[in-house]
Short mmCIF file of C-alpha atoms and ligand atoms in Angstrom, two decimals:
data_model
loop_
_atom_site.label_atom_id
_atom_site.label_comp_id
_atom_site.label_asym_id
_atom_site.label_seq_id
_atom_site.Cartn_x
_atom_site.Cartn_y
_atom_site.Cartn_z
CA UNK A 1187 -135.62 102.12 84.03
CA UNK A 1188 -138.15 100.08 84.73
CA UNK A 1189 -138.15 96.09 86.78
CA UNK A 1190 -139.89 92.85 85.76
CA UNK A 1191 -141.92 92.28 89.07
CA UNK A 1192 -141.91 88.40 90.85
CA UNK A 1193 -144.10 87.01 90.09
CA UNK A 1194 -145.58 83.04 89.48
CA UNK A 1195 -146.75 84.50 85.97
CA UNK A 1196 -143.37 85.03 84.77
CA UNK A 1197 -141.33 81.60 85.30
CA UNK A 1198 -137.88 81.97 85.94
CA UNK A 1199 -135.71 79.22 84.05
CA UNK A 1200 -133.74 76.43 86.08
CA UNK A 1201 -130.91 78.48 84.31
CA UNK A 1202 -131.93 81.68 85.84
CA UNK A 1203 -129.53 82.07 89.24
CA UNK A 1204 -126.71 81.02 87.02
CA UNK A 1205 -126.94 83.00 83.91
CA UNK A 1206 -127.56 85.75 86.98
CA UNK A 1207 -124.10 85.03 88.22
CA UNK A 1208 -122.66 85.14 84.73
CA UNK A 1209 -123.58 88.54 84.88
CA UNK A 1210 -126.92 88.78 82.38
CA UNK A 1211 -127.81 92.56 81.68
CA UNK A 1212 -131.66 91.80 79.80
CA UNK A 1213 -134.32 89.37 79.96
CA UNK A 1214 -137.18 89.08 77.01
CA UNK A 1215 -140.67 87.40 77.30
CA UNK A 1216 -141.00 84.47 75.97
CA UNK A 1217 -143.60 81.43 76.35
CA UNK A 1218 -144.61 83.60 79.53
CA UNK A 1219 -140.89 82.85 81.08
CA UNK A 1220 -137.72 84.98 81.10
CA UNK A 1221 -135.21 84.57 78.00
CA UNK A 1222 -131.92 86.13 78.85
CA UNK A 1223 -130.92 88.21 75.98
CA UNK A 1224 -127.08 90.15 76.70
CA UNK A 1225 -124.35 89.79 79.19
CA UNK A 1226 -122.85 93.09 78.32
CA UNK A 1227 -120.82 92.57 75.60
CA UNK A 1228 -123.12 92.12 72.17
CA UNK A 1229 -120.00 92.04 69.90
CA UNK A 1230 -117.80 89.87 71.73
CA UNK A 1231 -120.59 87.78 72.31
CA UNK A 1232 -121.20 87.61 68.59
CA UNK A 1233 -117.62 86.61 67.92
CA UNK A 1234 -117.64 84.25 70.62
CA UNK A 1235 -120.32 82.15 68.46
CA UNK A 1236 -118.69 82.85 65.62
CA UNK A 1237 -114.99 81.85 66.44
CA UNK A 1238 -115.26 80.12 69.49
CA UNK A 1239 -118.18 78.60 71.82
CA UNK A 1240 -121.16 79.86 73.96
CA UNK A 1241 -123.79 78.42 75.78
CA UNK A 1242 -127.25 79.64 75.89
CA UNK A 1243 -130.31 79.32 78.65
CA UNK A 1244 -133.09 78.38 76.23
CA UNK A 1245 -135.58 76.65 78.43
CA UNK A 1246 -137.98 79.05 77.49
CA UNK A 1247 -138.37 76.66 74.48
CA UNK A 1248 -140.85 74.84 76.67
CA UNK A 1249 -141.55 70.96 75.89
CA UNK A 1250 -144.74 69.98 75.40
CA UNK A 1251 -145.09 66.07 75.65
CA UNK A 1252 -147.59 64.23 73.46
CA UNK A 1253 -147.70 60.66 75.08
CA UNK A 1254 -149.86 57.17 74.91
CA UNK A 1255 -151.11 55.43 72.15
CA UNK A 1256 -152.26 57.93 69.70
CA UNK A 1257 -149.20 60.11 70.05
CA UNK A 1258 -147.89 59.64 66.50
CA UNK A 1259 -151.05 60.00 65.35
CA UNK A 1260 -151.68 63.51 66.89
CA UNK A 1261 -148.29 64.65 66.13
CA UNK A 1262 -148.82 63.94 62.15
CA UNK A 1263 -152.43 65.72 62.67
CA UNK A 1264 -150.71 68.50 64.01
CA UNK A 1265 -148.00 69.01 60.94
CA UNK A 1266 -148.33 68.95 57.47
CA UNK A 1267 -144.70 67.48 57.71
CA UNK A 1268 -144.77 63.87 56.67
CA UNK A 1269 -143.49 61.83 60.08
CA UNK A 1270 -143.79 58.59 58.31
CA UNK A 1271 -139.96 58.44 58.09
CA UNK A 1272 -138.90 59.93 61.60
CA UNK A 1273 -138.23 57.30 63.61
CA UNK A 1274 -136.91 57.46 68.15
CA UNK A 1275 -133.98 59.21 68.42
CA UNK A 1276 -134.57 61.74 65.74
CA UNK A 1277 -135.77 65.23 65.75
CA UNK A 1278 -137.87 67.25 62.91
CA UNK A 1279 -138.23 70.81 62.21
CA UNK A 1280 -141.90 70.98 61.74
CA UNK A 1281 -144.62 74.26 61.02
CA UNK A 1282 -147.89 73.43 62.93
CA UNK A 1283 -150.69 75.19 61.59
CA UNK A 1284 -154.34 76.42 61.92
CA UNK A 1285 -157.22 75.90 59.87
CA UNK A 1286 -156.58 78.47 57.43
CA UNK A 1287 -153.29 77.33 56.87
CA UNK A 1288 -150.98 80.07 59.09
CA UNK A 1289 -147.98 79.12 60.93
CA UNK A 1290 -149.06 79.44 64.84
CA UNK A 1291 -145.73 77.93 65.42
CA UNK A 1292 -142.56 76.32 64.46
CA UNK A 1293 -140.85 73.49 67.11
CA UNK A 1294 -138.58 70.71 67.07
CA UNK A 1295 -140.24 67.68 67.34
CA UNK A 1296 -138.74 65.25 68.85
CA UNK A 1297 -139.82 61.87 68.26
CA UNK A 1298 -138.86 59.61 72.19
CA UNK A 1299 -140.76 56.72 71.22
CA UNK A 1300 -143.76 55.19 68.90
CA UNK A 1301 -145.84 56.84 71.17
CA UNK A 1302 -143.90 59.77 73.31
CA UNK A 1303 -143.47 62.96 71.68
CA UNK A 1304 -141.94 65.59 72.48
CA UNK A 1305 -142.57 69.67 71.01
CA UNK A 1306 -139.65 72.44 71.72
CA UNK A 1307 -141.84 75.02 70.67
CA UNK A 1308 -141.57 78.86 69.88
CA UNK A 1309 -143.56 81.46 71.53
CA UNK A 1310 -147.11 81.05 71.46
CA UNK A 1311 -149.57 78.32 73.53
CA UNK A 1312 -148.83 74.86 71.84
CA UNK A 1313 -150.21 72.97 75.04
CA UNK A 1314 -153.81 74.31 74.39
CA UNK A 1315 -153.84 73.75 70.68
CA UNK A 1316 -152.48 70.12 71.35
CA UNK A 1317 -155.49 69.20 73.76
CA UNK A 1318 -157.85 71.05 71.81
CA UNK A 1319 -157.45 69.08 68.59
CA UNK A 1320 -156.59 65.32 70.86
CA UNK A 1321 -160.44 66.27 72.22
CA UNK A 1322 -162.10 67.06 69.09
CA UNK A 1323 -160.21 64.23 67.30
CA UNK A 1324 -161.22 61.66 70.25
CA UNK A 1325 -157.80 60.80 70.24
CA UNK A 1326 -156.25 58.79 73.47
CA UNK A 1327 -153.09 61.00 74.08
CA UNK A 1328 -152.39 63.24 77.01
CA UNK A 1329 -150.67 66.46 76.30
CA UNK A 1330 -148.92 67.89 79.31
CA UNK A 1331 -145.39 70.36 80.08
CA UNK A 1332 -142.66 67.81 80.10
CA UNK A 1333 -139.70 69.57 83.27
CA UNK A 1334 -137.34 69.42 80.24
CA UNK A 1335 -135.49 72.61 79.48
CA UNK A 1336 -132.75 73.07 76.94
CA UNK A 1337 -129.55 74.37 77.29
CA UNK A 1338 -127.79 75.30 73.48
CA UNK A 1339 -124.17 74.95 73.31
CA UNK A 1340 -123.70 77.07 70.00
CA UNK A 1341 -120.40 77.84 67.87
CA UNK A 1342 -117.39 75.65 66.07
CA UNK A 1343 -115.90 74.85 69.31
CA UNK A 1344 -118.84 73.00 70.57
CA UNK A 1345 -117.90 69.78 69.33
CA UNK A 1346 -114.93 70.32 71.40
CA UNK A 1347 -116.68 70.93 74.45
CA UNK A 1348 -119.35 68.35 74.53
CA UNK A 1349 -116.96 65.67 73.88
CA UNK A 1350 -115.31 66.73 76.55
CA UNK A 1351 -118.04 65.97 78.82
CA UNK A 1352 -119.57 62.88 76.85
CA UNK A 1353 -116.73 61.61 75.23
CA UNK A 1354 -115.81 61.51 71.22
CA UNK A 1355 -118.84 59.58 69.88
CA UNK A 1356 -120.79 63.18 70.33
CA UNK A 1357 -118.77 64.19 66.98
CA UNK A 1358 -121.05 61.55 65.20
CA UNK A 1359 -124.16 62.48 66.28
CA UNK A 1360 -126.31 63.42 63.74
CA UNK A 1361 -127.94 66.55 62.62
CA UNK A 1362 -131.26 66.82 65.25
CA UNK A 1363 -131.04 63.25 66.29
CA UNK A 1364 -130.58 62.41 69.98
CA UNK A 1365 -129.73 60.31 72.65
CA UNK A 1366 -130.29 59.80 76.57
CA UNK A 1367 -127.39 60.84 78.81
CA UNK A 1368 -126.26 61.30 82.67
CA UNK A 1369 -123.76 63.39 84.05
CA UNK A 1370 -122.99 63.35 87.55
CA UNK A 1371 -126.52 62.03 88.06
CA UNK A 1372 -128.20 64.87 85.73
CA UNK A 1373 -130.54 63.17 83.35
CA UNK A 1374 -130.50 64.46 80.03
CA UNK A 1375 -131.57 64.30 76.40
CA UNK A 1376 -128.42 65.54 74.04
CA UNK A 1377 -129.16 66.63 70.67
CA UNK A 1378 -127.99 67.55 67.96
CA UNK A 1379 -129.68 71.38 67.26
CA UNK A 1380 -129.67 74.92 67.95
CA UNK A 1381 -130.84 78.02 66.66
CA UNK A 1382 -127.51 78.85 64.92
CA UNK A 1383 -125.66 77.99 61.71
CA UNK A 1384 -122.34 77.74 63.85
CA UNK A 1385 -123.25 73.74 64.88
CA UNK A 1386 -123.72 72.82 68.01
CA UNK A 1387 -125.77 71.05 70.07
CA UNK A 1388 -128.93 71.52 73.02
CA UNK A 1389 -128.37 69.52 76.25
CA UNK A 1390 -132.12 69.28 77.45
CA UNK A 1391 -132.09 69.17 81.38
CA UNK A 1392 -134.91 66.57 82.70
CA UNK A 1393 -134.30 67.74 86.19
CA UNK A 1394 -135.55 71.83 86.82
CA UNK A 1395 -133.69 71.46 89.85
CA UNK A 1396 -130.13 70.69 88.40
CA UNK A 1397 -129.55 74.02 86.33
CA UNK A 1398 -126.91 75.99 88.01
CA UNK A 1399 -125.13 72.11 88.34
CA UNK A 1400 -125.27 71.85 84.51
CA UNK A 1401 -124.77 75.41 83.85
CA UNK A 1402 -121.35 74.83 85.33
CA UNK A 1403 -120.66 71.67 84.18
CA UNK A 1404 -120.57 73.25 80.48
CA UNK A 1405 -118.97 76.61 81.34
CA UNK A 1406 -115.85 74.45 83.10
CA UNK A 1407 -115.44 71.99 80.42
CA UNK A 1408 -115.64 75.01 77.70
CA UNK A 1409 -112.82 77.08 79.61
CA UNK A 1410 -109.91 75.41 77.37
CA UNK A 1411 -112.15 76.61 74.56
CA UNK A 1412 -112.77 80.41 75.45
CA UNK A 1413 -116.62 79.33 76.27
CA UNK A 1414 -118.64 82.20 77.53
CA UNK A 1415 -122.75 83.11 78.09
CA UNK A 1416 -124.67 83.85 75.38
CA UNK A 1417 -128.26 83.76 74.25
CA UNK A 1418 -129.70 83.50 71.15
CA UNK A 1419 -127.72 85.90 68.57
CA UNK A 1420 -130.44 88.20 66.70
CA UNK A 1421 -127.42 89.10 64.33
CA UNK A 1422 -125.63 85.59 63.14
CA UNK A 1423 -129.73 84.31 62.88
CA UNK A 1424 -130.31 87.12 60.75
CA UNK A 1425 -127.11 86.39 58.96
CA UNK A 1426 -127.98 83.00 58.60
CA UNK A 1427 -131.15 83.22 57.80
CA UNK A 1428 -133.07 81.38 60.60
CA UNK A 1429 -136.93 82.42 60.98
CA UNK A 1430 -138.52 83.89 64.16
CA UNK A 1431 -141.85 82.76 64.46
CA UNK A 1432 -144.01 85.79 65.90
CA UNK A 1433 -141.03 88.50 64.94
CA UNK A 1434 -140.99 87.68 61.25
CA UNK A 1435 -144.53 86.07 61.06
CA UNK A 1436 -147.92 87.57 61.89
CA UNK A 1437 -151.44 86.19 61.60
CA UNK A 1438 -151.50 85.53 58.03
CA UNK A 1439 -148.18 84.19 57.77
CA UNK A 1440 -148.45 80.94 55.73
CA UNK A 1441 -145.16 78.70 55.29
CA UNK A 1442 -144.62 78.82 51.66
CA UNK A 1443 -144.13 82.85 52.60
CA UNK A 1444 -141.25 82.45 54.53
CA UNK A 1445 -139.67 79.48 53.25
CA UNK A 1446 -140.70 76.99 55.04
CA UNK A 1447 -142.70 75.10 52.01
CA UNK A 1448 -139.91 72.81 51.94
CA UNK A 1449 -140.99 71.35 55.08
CA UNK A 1450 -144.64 70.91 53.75
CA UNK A 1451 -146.12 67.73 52.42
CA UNK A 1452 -149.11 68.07 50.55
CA UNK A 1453 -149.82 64.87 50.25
CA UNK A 1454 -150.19 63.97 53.89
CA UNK A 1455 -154.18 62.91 54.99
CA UNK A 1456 -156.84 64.99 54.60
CA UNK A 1457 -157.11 65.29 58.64
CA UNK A 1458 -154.12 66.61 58.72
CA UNK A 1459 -155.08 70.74 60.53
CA UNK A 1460 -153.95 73.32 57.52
CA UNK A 1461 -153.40 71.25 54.83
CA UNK A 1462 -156.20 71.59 52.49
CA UNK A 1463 -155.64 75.33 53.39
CA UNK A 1464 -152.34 74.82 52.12
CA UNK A 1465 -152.82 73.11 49.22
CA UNK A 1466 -154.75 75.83 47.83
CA UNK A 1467 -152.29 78.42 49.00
CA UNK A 1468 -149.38 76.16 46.28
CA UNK A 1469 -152.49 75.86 43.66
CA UNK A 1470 -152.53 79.80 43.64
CA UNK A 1471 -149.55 80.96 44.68
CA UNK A 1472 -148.63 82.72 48.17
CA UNK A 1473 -149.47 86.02 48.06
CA UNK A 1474 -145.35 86.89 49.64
CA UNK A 1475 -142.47 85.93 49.83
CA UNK A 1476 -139.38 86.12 52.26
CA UNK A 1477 -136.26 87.59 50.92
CA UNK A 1478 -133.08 89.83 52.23
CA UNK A 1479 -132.69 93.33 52.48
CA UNK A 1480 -129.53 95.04 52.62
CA UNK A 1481 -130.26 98.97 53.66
CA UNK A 1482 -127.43 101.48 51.99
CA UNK A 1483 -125.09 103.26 54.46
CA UNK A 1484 -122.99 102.21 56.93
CA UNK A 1485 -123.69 103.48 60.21
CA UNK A 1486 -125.38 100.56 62.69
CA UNK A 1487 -129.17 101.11 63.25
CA UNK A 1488 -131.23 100.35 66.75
CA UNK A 1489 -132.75 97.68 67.03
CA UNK A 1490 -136.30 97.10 65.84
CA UNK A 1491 -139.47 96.85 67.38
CA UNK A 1492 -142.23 97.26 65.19
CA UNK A 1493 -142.33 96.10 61.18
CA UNK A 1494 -141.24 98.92 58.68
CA UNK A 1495 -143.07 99.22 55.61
CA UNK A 1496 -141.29 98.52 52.01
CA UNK A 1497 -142.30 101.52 49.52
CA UNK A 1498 -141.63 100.74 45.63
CA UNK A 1499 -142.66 103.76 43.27
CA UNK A 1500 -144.76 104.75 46.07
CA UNK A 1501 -146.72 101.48 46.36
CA UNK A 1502 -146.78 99.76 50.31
CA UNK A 1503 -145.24 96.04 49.04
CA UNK A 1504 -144.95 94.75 52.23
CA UNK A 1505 -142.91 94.82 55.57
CA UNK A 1506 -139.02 94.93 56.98
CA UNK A 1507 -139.53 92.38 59.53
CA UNK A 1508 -136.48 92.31 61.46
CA UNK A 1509 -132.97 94.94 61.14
CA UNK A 1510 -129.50 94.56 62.48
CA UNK A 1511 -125.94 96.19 61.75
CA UNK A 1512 -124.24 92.54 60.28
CA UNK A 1513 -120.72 92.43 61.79
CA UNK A 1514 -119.61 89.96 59.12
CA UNK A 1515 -121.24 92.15 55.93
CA UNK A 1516 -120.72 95.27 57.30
CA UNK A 1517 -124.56 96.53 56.57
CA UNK A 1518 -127.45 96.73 58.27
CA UNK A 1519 -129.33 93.79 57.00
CA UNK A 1520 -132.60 91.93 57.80
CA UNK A 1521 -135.67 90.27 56.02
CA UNK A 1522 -138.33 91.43 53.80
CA UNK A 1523 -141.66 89.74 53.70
CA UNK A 1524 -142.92 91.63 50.50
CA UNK A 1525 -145.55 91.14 47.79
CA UNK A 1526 -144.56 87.74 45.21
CA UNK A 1527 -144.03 90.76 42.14
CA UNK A 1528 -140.78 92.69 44.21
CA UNK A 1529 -137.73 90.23 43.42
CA UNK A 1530 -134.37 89.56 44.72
CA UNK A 1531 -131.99 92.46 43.22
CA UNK A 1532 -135.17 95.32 43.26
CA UNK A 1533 -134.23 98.51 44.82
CA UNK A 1534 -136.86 99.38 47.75
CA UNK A 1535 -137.45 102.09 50.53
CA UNK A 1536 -138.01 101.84 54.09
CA UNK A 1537 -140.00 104.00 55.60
CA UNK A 1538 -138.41 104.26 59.30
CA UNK A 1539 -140.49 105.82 62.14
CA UNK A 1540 -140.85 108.86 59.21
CA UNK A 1541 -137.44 108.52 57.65
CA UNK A 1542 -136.88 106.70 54.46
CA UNK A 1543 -133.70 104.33 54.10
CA UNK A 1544 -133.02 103.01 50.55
CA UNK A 1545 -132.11 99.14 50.12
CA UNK A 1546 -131.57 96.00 47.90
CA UNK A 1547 -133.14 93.09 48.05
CA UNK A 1548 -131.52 89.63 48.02
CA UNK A 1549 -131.58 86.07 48.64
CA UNK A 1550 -131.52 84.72 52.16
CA UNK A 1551 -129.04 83.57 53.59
CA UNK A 1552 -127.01 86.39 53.55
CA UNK A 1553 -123.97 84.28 54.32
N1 THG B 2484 -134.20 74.98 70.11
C1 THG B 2484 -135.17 74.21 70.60
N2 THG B 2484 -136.45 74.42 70.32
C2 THG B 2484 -136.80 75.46 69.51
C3 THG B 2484 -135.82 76.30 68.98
C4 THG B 2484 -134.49 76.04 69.31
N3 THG B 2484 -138.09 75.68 69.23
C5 THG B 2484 -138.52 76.88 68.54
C6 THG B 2484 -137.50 77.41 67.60
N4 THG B 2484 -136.17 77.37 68.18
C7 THG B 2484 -137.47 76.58 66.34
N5 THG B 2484 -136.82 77.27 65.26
C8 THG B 2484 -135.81 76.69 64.54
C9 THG B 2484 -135.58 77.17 63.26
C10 THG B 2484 -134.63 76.57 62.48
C11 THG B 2484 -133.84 75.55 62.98
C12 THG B 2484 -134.04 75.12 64.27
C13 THG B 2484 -135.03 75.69 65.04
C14 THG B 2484 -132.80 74.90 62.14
N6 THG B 2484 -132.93 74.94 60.83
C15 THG B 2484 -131.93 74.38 59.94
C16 THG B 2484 -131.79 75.30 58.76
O1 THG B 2484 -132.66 76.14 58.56
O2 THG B 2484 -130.84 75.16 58.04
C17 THG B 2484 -132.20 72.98 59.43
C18 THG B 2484 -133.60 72.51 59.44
C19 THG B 2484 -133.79 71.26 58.61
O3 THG B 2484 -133.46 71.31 57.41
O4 THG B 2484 -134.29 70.23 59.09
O5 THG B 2484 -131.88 74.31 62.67
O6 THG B 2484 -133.54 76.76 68.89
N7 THG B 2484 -134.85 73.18 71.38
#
């Protein structure tokens, strides 16, 4: 076996002691930070989000805060998602993109004020890409890491749990909008969000040195409701249907590919980074498309680690991008990114480290 080293270059999370006491087995890299990822149990921690509640140490979903007077206008220069209508106190799911048009990311933003931003972003370096475009635009923003570090509380009992702690009003929060909180003197933002189609909501800590106190502040208020550690679940996102950036994306990864074009506005300003890119990817036509494969047979397959290719009639169309046994469909399931010809309902192989698996495609979500 081998040991991640100490070391300053891998942060540890303000969650980190505590998710260590619930007994974590697995850590992934992620932002350059550790991302728990098992406690022991993978089943019963899928049911648990499924039937009951979990909660889940996602600070490395680092914040990046965009803040003075030319926030807003960085923020829209950054997305080709029109902000025009997001007003304080509500959060976006926004693709930023390059020059060419590529997804190099996909955060929450969350809009704190007219001009204080802030980006929950995937894995890859937001904070240079933010001062890197503020400079070249000659904008007046700084771009800095915010100590804000979420904490999901994912499943159907986590209505249940947070109003618990907050009180009943939490039940009409709405769908990625927020508000300031306090808890035993722990400042925090509460939203609305999570990386799960089981609802729930992300408590993000504003203190780094308050995480074991919060930890436990959620795992005593969830005991009526079976609460238990988690992290987020590679099958029920698969399930759902939820994208990975940088799992089910590479470097020409544009959003209409993956189904993120809903989230695109092409008729956002011209100095907007990506979007004339973009708006010749929806003139011609992305070259792929996302869509669901179910593989035949029904015995659970490892987890994978590299992209298999998708053979039809002998022709390379494109990539398995993620696999997983499905508890709920009984299959091993995951996503396609193939070529715009191979449609939902085509029979495909996958060519497996030298084996070949047969599949189906389908529409996403799977459920
Ligand atoms: N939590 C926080 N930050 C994050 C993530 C998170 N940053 C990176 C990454 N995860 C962002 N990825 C997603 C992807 C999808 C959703 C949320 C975060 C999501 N999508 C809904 C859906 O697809 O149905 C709805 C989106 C919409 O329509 O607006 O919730 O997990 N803090």
């Amino acid at each position: 076996m081998f040991e991640i080293s100490p070391s300053i270059r891998v942060r540890r999370s303000p969650f980190f002691e505590a998710t260590v006491a619930a007994g974590v087995k697995g850590f992934i890299p992620y932002n350059q930070m550790l991302m728990p990822v098992g406690y022991g149990d993978p089943e019963a921690e899928y049911w648990r989000l499924i039937n009951d509640v979990a909660q889940w140490d996602v600070a490395v979903e680092r914040q990046i805060e965009l803040s003075g007077p030319d926030a807003g206008k960085l923020a829209q220069i950054l997305t080709p998602r029109d902000l025009t209508k997001c007003v304080a106190d509500q959060g976006k799911y926004i693709a930023l993109c390059n020059h060419r048009g590529t997804i190099i990311n996909d955060p929450i933003l969350l809009k704190l004020d007219e001009d204080r931003f802030w980006l929950s972003i995937a894995d890859s370096n937001v904070l240079f890409w933010a001062r890197a475009i503020t400079a070249e635009r000659g904008l007046d923003v700084e771009a800095f890491e915010a100590d804000v570090s979420p904490l999901a509380v994912q499943g159907p009992k986590a209505n249940d749990v947070i109003a618990a702690i907050f009180g009943d009003w939490v039940r009409d929060l709405k769908f990625f909008w927020f508000k300031k909180v306090e808890i035993e003197g722990i400042p925090l933002m509460l939203a609305r969000s999570g990386w799960s189609k089981q609802g729930g909501f992300e408590l993000y800590l504003m203190d780094g040195t308050k995480g074991t106190a919060l930890w436990d502040i959620v795992r005593e208020a969830g005991q009526p409701f079976g609460i238990g550690p988690g992290n987020p679940n590679l099958c029920e996102r698969v399930e759902s249907g939820l994208l990975s950036w940088g799992s089910d994306t590479d470097d020409d990864t544009n959003p209409y590919e993956i189904g993120l074009g809903k989230y695109i506005d092409l008729d956002v300003a011209d100095d907007v980074v990506g979007v004339s890119a973009l708006r010749d990817v929806n003139a011609n036509g992305a070259k792929r498309h996302q869509l669901g494969l179910v593989l035949d047979g029904d015995s659970p397959m490892k987890p994978h680690i590299v992209w298999y290719d998708i053979v039809v009639d002998g022709r390379k169309v494109g990539h398995m991008t993620n696999g997983v046994w499905s508890h709920r469909k009984k299959r091993n399931i995951g996503f396609a990114l193939v070529s715009r010809d191979i449609a939902s309902g085509d029979r495909v192989e996958v060519r497996k480290n030298g084996a070949v698996v047969n599949g189906t495609l389908c529409d996403l979500p799977f459920l």
